[in-house]
PDB file of C-alpha atoms in Angstrom:
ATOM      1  CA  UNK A   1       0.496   2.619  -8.230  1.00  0.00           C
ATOM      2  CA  UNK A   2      -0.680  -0.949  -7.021  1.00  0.00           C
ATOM      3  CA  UNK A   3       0.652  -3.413  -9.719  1.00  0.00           C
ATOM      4  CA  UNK A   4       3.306  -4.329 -11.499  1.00  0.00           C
ATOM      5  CA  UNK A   5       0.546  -3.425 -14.850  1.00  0.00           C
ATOM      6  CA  UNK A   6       0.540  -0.037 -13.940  1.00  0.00           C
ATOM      7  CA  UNK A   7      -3.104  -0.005 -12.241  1.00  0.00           C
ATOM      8  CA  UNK A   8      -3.475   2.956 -10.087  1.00  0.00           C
ATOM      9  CA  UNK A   9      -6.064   3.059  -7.206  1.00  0.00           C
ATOM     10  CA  UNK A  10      -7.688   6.928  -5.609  1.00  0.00           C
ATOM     11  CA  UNK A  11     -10.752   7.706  -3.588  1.00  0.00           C
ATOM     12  CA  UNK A  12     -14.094   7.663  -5.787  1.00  0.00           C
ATOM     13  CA  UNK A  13     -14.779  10.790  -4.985  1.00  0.00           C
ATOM     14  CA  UNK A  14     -11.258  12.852  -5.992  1.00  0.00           C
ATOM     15  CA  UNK A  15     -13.448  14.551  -9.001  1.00  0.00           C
ATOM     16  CA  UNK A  16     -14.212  18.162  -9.322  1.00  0.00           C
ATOM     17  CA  UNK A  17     -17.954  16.559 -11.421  1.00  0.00           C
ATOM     18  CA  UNK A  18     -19.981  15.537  -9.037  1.00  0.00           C
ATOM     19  CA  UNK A  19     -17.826  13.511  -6.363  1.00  0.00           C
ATOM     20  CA  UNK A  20     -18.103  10.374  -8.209  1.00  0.00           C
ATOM     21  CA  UNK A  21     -15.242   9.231 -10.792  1.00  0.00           C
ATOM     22  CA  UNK A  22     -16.936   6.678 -12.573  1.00  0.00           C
ATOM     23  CA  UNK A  23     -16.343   7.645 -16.047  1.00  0.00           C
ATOM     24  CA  UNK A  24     -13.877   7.290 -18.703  1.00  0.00           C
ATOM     25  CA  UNK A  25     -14.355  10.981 -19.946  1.00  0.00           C
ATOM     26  CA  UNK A  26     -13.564  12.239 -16.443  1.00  0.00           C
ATOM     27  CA  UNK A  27     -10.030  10.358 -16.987  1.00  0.00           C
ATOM     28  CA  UNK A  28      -9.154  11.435 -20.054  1.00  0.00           C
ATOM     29  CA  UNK A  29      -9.510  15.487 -18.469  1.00  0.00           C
ATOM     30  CA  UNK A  30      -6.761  14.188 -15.504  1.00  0.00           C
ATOM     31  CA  UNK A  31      -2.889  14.341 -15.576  1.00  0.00           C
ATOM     32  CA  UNK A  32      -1.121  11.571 -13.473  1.00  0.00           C
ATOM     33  CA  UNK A  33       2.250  13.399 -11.533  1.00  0.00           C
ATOM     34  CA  UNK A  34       4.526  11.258 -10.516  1.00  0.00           C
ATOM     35  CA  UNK A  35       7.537  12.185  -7.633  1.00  0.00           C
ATOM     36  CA  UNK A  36       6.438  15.307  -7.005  1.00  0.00           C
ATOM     37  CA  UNK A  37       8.165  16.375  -3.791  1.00  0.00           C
ATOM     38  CA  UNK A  38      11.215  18.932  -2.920  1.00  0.00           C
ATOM     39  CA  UNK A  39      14.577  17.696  -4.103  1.00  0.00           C
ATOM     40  CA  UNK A  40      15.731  18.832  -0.230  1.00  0.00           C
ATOM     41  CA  UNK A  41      13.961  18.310   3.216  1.00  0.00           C
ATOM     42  CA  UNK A  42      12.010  21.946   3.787  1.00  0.00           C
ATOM     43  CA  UNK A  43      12.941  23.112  -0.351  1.00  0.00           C
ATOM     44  CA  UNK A  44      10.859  25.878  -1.897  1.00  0.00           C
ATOM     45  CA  UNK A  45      11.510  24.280  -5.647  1.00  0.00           C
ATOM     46  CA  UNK A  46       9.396  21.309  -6.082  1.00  0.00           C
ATOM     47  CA  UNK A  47       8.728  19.172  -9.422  1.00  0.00           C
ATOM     48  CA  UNK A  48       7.552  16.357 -10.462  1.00  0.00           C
ATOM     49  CA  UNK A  49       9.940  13.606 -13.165  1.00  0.00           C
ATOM     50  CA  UNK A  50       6.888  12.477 -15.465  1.00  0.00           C
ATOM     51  CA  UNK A  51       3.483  12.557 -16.345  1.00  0.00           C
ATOM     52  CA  UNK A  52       0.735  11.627 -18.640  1.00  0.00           C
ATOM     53  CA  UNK A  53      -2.965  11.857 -19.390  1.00  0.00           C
ATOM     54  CA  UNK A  54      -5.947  10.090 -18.969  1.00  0.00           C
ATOM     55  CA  UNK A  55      -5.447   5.809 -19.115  1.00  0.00           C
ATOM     56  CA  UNK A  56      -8.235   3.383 -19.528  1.00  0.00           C
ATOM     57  CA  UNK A  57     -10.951   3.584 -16.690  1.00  0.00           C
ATOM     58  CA  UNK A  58     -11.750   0.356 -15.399  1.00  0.00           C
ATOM     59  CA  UNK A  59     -14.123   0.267 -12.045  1.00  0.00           C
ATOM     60  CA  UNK A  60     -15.371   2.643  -9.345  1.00  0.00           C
ATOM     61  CA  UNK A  61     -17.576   1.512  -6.164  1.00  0.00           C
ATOM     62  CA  UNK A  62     -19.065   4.698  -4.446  1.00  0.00           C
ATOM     63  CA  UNK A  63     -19.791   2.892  -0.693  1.00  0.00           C
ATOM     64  CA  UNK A  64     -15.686   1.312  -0.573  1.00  0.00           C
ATOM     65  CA  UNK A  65     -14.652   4.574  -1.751  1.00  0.00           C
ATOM     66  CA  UNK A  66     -12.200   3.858  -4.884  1.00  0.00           C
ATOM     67  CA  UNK A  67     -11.588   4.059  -8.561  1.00  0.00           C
ATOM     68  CA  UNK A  68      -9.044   2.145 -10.505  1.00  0.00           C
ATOM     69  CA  UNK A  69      -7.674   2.822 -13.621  1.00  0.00           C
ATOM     70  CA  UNK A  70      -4.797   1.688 -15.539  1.00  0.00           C
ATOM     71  CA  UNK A  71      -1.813   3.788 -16.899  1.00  0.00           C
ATOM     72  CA  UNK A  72      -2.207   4.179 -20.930  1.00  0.00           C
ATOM     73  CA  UNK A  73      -0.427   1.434 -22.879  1.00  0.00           C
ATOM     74  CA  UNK A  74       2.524   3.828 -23.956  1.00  0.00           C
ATOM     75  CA  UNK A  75       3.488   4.617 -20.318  1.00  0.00           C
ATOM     76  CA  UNK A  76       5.197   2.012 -17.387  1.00  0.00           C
ATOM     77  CA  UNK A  77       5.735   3.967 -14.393  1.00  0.00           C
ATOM     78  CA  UNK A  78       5.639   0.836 -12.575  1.00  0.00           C
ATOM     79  CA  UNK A  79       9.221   0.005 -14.371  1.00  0.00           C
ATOM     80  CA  UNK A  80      10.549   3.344 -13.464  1.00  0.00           C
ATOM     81  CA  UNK A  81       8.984   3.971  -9.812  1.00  0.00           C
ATOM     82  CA  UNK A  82       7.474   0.714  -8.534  1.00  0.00           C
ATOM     83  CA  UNK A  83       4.697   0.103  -6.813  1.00  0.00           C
ATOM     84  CA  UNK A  84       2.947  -0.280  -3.574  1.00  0.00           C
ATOM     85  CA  UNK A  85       1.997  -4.372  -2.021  1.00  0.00           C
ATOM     86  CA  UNK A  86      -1.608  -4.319  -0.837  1.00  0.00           C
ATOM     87  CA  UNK A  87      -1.931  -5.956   2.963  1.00  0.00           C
ATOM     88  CA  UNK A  88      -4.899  -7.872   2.438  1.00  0.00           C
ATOM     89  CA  UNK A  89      -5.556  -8.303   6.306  1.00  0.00           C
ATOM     90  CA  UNK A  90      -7.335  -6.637   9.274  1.00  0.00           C
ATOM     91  CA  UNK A  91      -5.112  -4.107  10.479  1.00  0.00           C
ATOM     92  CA  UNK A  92      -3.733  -4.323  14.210  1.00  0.00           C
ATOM     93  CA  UNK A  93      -5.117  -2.304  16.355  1.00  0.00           C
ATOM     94  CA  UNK A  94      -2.026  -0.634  18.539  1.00  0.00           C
ATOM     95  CA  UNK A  95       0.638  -1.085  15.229  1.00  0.00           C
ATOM     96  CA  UNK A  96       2.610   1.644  13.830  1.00  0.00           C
ATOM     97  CA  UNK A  97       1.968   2.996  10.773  1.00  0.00           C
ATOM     98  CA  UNK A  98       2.095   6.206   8.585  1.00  0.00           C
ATOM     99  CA  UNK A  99       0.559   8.082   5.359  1.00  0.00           C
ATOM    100  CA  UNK A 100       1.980   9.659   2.628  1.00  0.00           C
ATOM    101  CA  UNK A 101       0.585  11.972   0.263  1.00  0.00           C
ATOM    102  CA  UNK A 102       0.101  15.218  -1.014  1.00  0.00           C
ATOM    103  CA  UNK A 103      -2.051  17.417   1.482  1.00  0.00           C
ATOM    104  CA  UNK A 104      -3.841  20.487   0.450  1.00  0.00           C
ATOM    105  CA  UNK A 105      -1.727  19.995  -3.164  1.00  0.00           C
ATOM    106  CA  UNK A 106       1.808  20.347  -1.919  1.00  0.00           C
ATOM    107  CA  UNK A 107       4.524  18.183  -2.375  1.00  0.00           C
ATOM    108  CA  UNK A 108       4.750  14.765  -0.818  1.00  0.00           C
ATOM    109  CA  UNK A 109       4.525  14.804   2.995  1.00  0.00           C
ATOM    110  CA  UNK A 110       4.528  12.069   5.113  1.00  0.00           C
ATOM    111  CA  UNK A 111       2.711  11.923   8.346  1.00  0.00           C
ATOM    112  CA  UNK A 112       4.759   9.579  10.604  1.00  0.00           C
ATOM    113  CA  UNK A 113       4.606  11.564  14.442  1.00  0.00           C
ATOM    114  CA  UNK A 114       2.068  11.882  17.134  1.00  0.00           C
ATOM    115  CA  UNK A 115       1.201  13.686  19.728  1.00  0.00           C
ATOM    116  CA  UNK A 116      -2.100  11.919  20.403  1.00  0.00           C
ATOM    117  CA  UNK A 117      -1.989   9.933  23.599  1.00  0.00           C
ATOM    118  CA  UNK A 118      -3.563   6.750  21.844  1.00  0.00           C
ATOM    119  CA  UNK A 119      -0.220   6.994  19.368  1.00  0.00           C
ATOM    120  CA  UNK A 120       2.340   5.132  22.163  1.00  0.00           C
ATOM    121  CA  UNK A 121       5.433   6.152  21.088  1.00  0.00           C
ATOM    122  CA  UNK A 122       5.419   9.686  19.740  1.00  0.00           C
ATOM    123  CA  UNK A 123       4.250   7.886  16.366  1.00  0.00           C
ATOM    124  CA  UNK A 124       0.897   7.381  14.681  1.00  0.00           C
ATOM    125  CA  UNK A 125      -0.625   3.670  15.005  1.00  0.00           C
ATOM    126  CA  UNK A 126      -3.941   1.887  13.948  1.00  0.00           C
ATOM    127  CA  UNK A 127      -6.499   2.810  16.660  1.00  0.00           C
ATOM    128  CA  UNK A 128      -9.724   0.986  15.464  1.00  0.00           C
ATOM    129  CA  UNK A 129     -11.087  -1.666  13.067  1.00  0.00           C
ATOM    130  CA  UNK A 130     -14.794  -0.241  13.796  1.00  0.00           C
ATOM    131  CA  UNK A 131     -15.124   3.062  12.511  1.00  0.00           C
ATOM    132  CA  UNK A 132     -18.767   3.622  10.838  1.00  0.00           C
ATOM    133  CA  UNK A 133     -17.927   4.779   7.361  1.00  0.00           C
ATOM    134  CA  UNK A 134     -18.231   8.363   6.184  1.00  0.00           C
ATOM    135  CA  UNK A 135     -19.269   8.002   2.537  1.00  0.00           C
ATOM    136  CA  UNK A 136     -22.179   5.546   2.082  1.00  0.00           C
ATOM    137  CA  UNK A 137     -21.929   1.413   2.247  1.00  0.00           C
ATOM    138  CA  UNK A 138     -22.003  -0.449   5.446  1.00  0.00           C
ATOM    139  CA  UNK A 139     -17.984  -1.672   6.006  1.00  0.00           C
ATOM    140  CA  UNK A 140     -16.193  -0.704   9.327  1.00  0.00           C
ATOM    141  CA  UNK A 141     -13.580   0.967   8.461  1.00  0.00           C
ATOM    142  CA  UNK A 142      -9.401   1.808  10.110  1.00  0.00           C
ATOM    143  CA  UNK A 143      -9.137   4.581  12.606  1.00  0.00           C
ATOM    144  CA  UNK A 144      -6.037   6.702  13.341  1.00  0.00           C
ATOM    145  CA  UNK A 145      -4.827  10.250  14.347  1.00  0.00           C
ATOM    146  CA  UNK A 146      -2.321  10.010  11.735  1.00  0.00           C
ATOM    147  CA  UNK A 147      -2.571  13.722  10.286  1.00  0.00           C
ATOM    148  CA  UNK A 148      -4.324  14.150   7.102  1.00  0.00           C
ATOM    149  CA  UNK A 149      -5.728  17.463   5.552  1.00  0.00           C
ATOM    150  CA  UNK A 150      -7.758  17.762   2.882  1.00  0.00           C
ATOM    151  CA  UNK A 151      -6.072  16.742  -0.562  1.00  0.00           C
ATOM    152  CA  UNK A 152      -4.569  13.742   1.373  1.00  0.00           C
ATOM    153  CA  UNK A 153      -7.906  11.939  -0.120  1.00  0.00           C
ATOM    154  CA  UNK A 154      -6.594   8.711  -2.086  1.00  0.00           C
ATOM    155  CA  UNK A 155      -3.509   8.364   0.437  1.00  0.00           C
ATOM    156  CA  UNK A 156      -2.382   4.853   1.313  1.00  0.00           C
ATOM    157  CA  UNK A 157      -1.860   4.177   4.428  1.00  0.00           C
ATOM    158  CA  UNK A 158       1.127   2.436   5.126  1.00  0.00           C
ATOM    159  CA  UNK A 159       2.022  -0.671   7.869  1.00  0.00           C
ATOM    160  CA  UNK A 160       5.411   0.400   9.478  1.00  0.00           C
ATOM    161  CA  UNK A 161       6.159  -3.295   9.443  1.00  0.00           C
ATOM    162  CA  UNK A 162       6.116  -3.818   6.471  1.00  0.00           C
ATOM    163  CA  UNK A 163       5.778  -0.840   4.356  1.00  0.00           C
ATOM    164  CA  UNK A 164       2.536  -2.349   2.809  1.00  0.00           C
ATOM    165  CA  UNK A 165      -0.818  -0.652   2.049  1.00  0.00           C
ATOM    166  CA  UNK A 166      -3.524  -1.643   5.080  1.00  0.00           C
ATOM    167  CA  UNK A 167      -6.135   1.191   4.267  1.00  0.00           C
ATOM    168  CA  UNK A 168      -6.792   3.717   1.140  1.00  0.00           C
ATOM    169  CA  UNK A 169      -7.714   7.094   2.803  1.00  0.00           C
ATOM    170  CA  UNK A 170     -10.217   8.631   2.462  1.00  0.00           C
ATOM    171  CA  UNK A 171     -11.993  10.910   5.804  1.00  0.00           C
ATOM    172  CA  UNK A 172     -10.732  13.173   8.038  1.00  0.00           C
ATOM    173  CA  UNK A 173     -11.638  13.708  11.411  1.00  0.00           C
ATOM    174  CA  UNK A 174     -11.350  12.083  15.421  1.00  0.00           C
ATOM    175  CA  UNK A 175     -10.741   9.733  14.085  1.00  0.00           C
ATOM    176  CA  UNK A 176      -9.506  10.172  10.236  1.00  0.00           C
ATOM    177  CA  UNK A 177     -10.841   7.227   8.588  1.00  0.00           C
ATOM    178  CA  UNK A 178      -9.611   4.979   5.397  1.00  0.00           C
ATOM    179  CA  UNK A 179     -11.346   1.940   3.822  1.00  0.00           C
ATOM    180  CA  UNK A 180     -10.082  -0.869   4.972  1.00  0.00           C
ATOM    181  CA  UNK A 181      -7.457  -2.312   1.605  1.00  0.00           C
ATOM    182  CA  UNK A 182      -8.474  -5.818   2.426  1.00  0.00           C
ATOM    183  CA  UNK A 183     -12.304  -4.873   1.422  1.00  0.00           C
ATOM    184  CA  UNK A 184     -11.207  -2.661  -1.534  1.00  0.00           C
ATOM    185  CA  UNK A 185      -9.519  -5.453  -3.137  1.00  0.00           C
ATOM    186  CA  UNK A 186     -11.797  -8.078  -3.091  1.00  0.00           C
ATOM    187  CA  UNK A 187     -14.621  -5.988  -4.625  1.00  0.00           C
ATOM    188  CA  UNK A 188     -12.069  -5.862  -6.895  1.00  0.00           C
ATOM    189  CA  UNK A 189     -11.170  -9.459  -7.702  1.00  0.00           C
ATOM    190  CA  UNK A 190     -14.774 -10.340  -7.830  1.00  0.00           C
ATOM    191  CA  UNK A 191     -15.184  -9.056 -11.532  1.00  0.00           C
ATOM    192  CA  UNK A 192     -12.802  -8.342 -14.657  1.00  0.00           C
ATOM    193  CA  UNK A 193     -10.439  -6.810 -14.641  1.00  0.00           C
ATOM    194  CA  UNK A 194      -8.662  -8.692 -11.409  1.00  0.00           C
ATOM    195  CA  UNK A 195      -5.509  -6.793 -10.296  1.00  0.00           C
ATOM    196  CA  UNK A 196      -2.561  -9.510 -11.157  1.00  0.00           C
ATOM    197  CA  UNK A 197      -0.783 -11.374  -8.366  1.00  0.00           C
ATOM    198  CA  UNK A 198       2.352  -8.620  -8.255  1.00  0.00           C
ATOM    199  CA  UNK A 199      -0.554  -6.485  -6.314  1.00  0.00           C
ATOM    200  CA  UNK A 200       0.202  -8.373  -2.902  1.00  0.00           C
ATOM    201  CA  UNK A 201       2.985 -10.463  -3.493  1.00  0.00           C
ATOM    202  CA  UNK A 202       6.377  -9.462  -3.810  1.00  0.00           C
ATOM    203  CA  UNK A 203       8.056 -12.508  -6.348  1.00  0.00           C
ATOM    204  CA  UNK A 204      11.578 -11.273  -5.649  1.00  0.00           C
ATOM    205  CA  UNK A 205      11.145 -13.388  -2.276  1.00  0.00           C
ATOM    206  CA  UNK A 206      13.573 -12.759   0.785  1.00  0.00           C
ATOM    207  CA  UNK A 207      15.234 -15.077   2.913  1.00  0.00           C
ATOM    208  CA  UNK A 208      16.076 -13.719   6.664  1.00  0.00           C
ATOM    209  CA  UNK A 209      17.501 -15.123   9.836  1.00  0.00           C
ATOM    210  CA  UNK A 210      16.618 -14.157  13.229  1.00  0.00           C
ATOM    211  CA  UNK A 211      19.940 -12.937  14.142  1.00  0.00           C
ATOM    212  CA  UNK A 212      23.480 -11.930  12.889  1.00  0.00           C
ATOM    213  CA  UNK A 213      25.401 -14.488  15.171  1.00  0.00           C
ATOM    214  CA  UNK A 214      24.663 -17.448  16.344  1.00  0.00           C
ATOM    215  CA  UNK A 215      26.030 -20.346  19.523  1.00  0.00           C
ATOM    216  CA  UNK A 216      26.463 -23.820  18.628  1.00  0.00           C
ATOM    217  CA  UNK A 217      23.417 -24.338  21.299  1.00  0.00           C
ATOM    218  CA  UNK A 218      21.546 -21.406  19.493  1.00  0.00           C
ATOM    219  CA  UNK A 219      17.968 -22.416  17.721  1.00  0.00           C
ATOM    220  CA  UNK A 220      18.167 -20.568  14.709  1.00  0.00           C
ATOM    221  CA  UNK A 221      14.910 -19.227  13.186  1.00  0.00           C
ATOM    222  CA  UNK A 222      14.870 -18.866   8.865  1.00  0.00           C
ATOM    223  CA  UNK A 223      11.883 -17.276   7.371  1.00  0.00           C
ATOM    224  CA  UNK A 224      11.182 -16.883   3.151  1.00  0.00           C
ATOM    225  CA  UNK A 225       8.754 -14.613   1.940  1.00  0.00           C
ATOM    226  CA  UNK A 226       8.314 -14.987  -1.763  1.00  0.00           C
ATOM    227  CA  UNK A 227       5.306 -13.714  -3.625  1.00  0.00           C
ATOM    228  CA  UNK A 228       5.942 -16.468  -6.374  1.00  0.00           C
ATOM    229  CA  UNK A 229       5.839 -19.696  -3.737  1.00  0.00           C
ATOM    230  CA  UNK A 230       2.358 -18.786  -2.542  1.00  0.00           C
ATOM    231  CA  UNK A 231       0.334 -22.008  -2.532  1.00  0.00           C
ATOM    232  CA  UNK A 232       3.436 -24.326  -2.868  1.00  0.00           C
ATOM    233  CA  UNK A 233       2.830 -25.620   1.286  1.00  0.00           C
ATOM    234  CA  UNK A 234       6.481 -25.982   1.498  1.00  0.00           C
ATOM    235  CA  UNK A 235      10.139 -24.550   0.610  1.00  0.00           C
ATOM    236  CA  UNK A 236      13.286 -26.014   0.895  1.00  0.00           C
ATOM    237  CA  UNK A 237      16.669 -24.186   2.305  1.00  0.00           C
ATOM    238  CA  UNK A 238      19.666 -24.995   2.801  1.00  0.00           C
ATOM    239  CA  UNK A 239      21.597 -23.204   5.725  1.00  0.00           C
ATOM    240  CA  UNK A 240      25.570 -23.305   6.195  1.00  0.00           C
ATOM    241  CA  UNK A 241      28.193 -21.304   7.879  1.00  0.00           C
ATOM    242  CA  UNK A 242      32.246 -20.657   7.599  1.00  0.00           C
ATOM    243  CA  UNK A 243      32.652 -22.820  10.532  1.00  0.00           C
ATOM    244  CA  UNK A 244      30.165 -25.321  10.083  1.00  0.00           C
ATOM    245  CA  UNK A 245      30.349 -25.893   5.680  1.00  0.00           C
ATOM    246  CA  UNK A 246      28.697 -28.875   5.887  1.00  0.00           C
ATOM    247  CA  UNK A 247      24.972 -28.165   4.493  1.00  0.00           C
ATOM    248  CA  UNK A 248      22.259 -28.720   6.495  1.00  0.00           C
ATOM    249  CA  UNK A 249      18.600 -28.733   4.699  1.00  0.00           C
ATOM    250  CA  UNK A 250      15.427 -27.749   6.257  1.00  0.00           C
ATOM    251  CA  UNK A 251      11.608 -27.682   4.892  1.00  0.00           C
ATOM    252  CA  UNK A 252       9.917 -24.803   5.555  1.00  0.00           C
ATOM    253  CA  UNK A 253       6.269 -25.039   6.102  1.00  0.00           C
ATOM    254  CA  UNK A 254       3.531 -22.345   4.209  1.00  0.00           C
ATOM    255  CA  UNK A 255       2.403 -20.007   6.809  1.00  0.00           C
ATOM    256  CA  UNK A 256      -0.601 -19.422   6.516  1.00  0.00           C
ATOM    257  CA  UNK A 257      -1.258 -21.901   4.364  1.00  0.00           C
TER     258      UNK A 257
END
């Protein structure tokens, strides 16, 4: 799930046709699962909580590897389970991150350790923007040792920072491979149907400071992330304490811009 309209994004080629989902009557044959894991760590009784057929097909691109399709109009699984922010950046080489998905059909695993000696750490991390891409088109894609298996096609792929979607994968291999988010969305938002602006911002907004405590001498460092301010250049806070009521107010520039 990647909007708050209940789009859904896989790999183009998670068909059992002919390894290309690019039509509507290939949707209408497919049941959506949703939470299907153990209700223990290492249970033998998994389920899934809902489900539903088909949805309305809405765009495929064989090279970037994806389909999207939106939930049918009687079902909001966004409402009930939420949904997952696109990163629409180059991934870091060196930075933590994980997958989670459903390998070889079972229930949700997430693949979070490593033993690889690129993976610092003990846990998997981004180890190349560059990798040559293993179903058609021309676009580098994200390298990691992250472990996949087959089934784990369609699998976001997770920054540990921020729990946002960097890469859709898609490859396995030395290196597994996944198509880099940033690319996947902006063939998207080039034609209609654009994915709405809940698909990388999240309009709740957050307010943190850079510590629990703070000196009189202490600089203290305030940062707002809110998915509904993007484009405004500028927020205003106000910042306080028990021993220092009197408000102080600060502008807070638009980074980036």
């Amino acid at each position: 799930l990647v909007s708050c309209d209940d789009h859904l994004l896989t790999n183009n080629h998670c068909t059992w046709d002919d390894n290309d989902f690019d039509t509507q009557g290939e949707l209408n044959r497919m049941e959506w699962q949703f939470m299907y894991q153990d209700a223990t760590c290492g249970g033998g009784s998994p389920a899934f909580e809902d489900s539903f057929m088909g949805g309305t097909w809405l765009e495929n691109n064989a090279n970037l590897e994806y389909t999207l399709v939106q939930a049918p109009g009687a079902e909001n699984p966004a409402a009930t389970y939420g949904w997952l922010l696109l990163d629409i950046r180059t991934a870091i080489i060196g930075e933590q991150m994980y997958v989670l998905g459903h390998p070889a059909g079972r229930p949700k695993e997430i693949a979070y350790f490593s033993t690889e000696s690129g993976d610092t750490g003990g846990v998997c991390r981004v180890l190349s923007n560059s990798e040559s891409p293993c179903i058609g088109g021309s676009a580098q894609e994200v390298g990691y040792t992250c472990d996949t298996e087959g089934g784990n096609s369609g699998s976001p792929v997770l920054a540990y920072s921020n729990h946002k979607v960097i890469a859709l994968h898609h490859c396995g291999g030395c290196n597994n491979k996944g198509v880099a988010i940033s690319n996947v969305y902006n063939s998207i938002q080039q034609s209609a149907p654009v994915l709405p602006s809940c698909t990388t911002n999240d309009a709740l907004g957050t307010v943190e400071l850079d510590g629990a405590a703070y000196t009189c001498s202490d600089t203290i460092s305030i940062e707002v992330n809110d998915g509904s301010l993007v484009g405004a250049g500028t927020v205003g806070v106000i910042i306080w304490s028990t021993l220092e009521p009197t408000p102080e107010n600060r502008t807070l520039t638009e980074t980036p811009a």
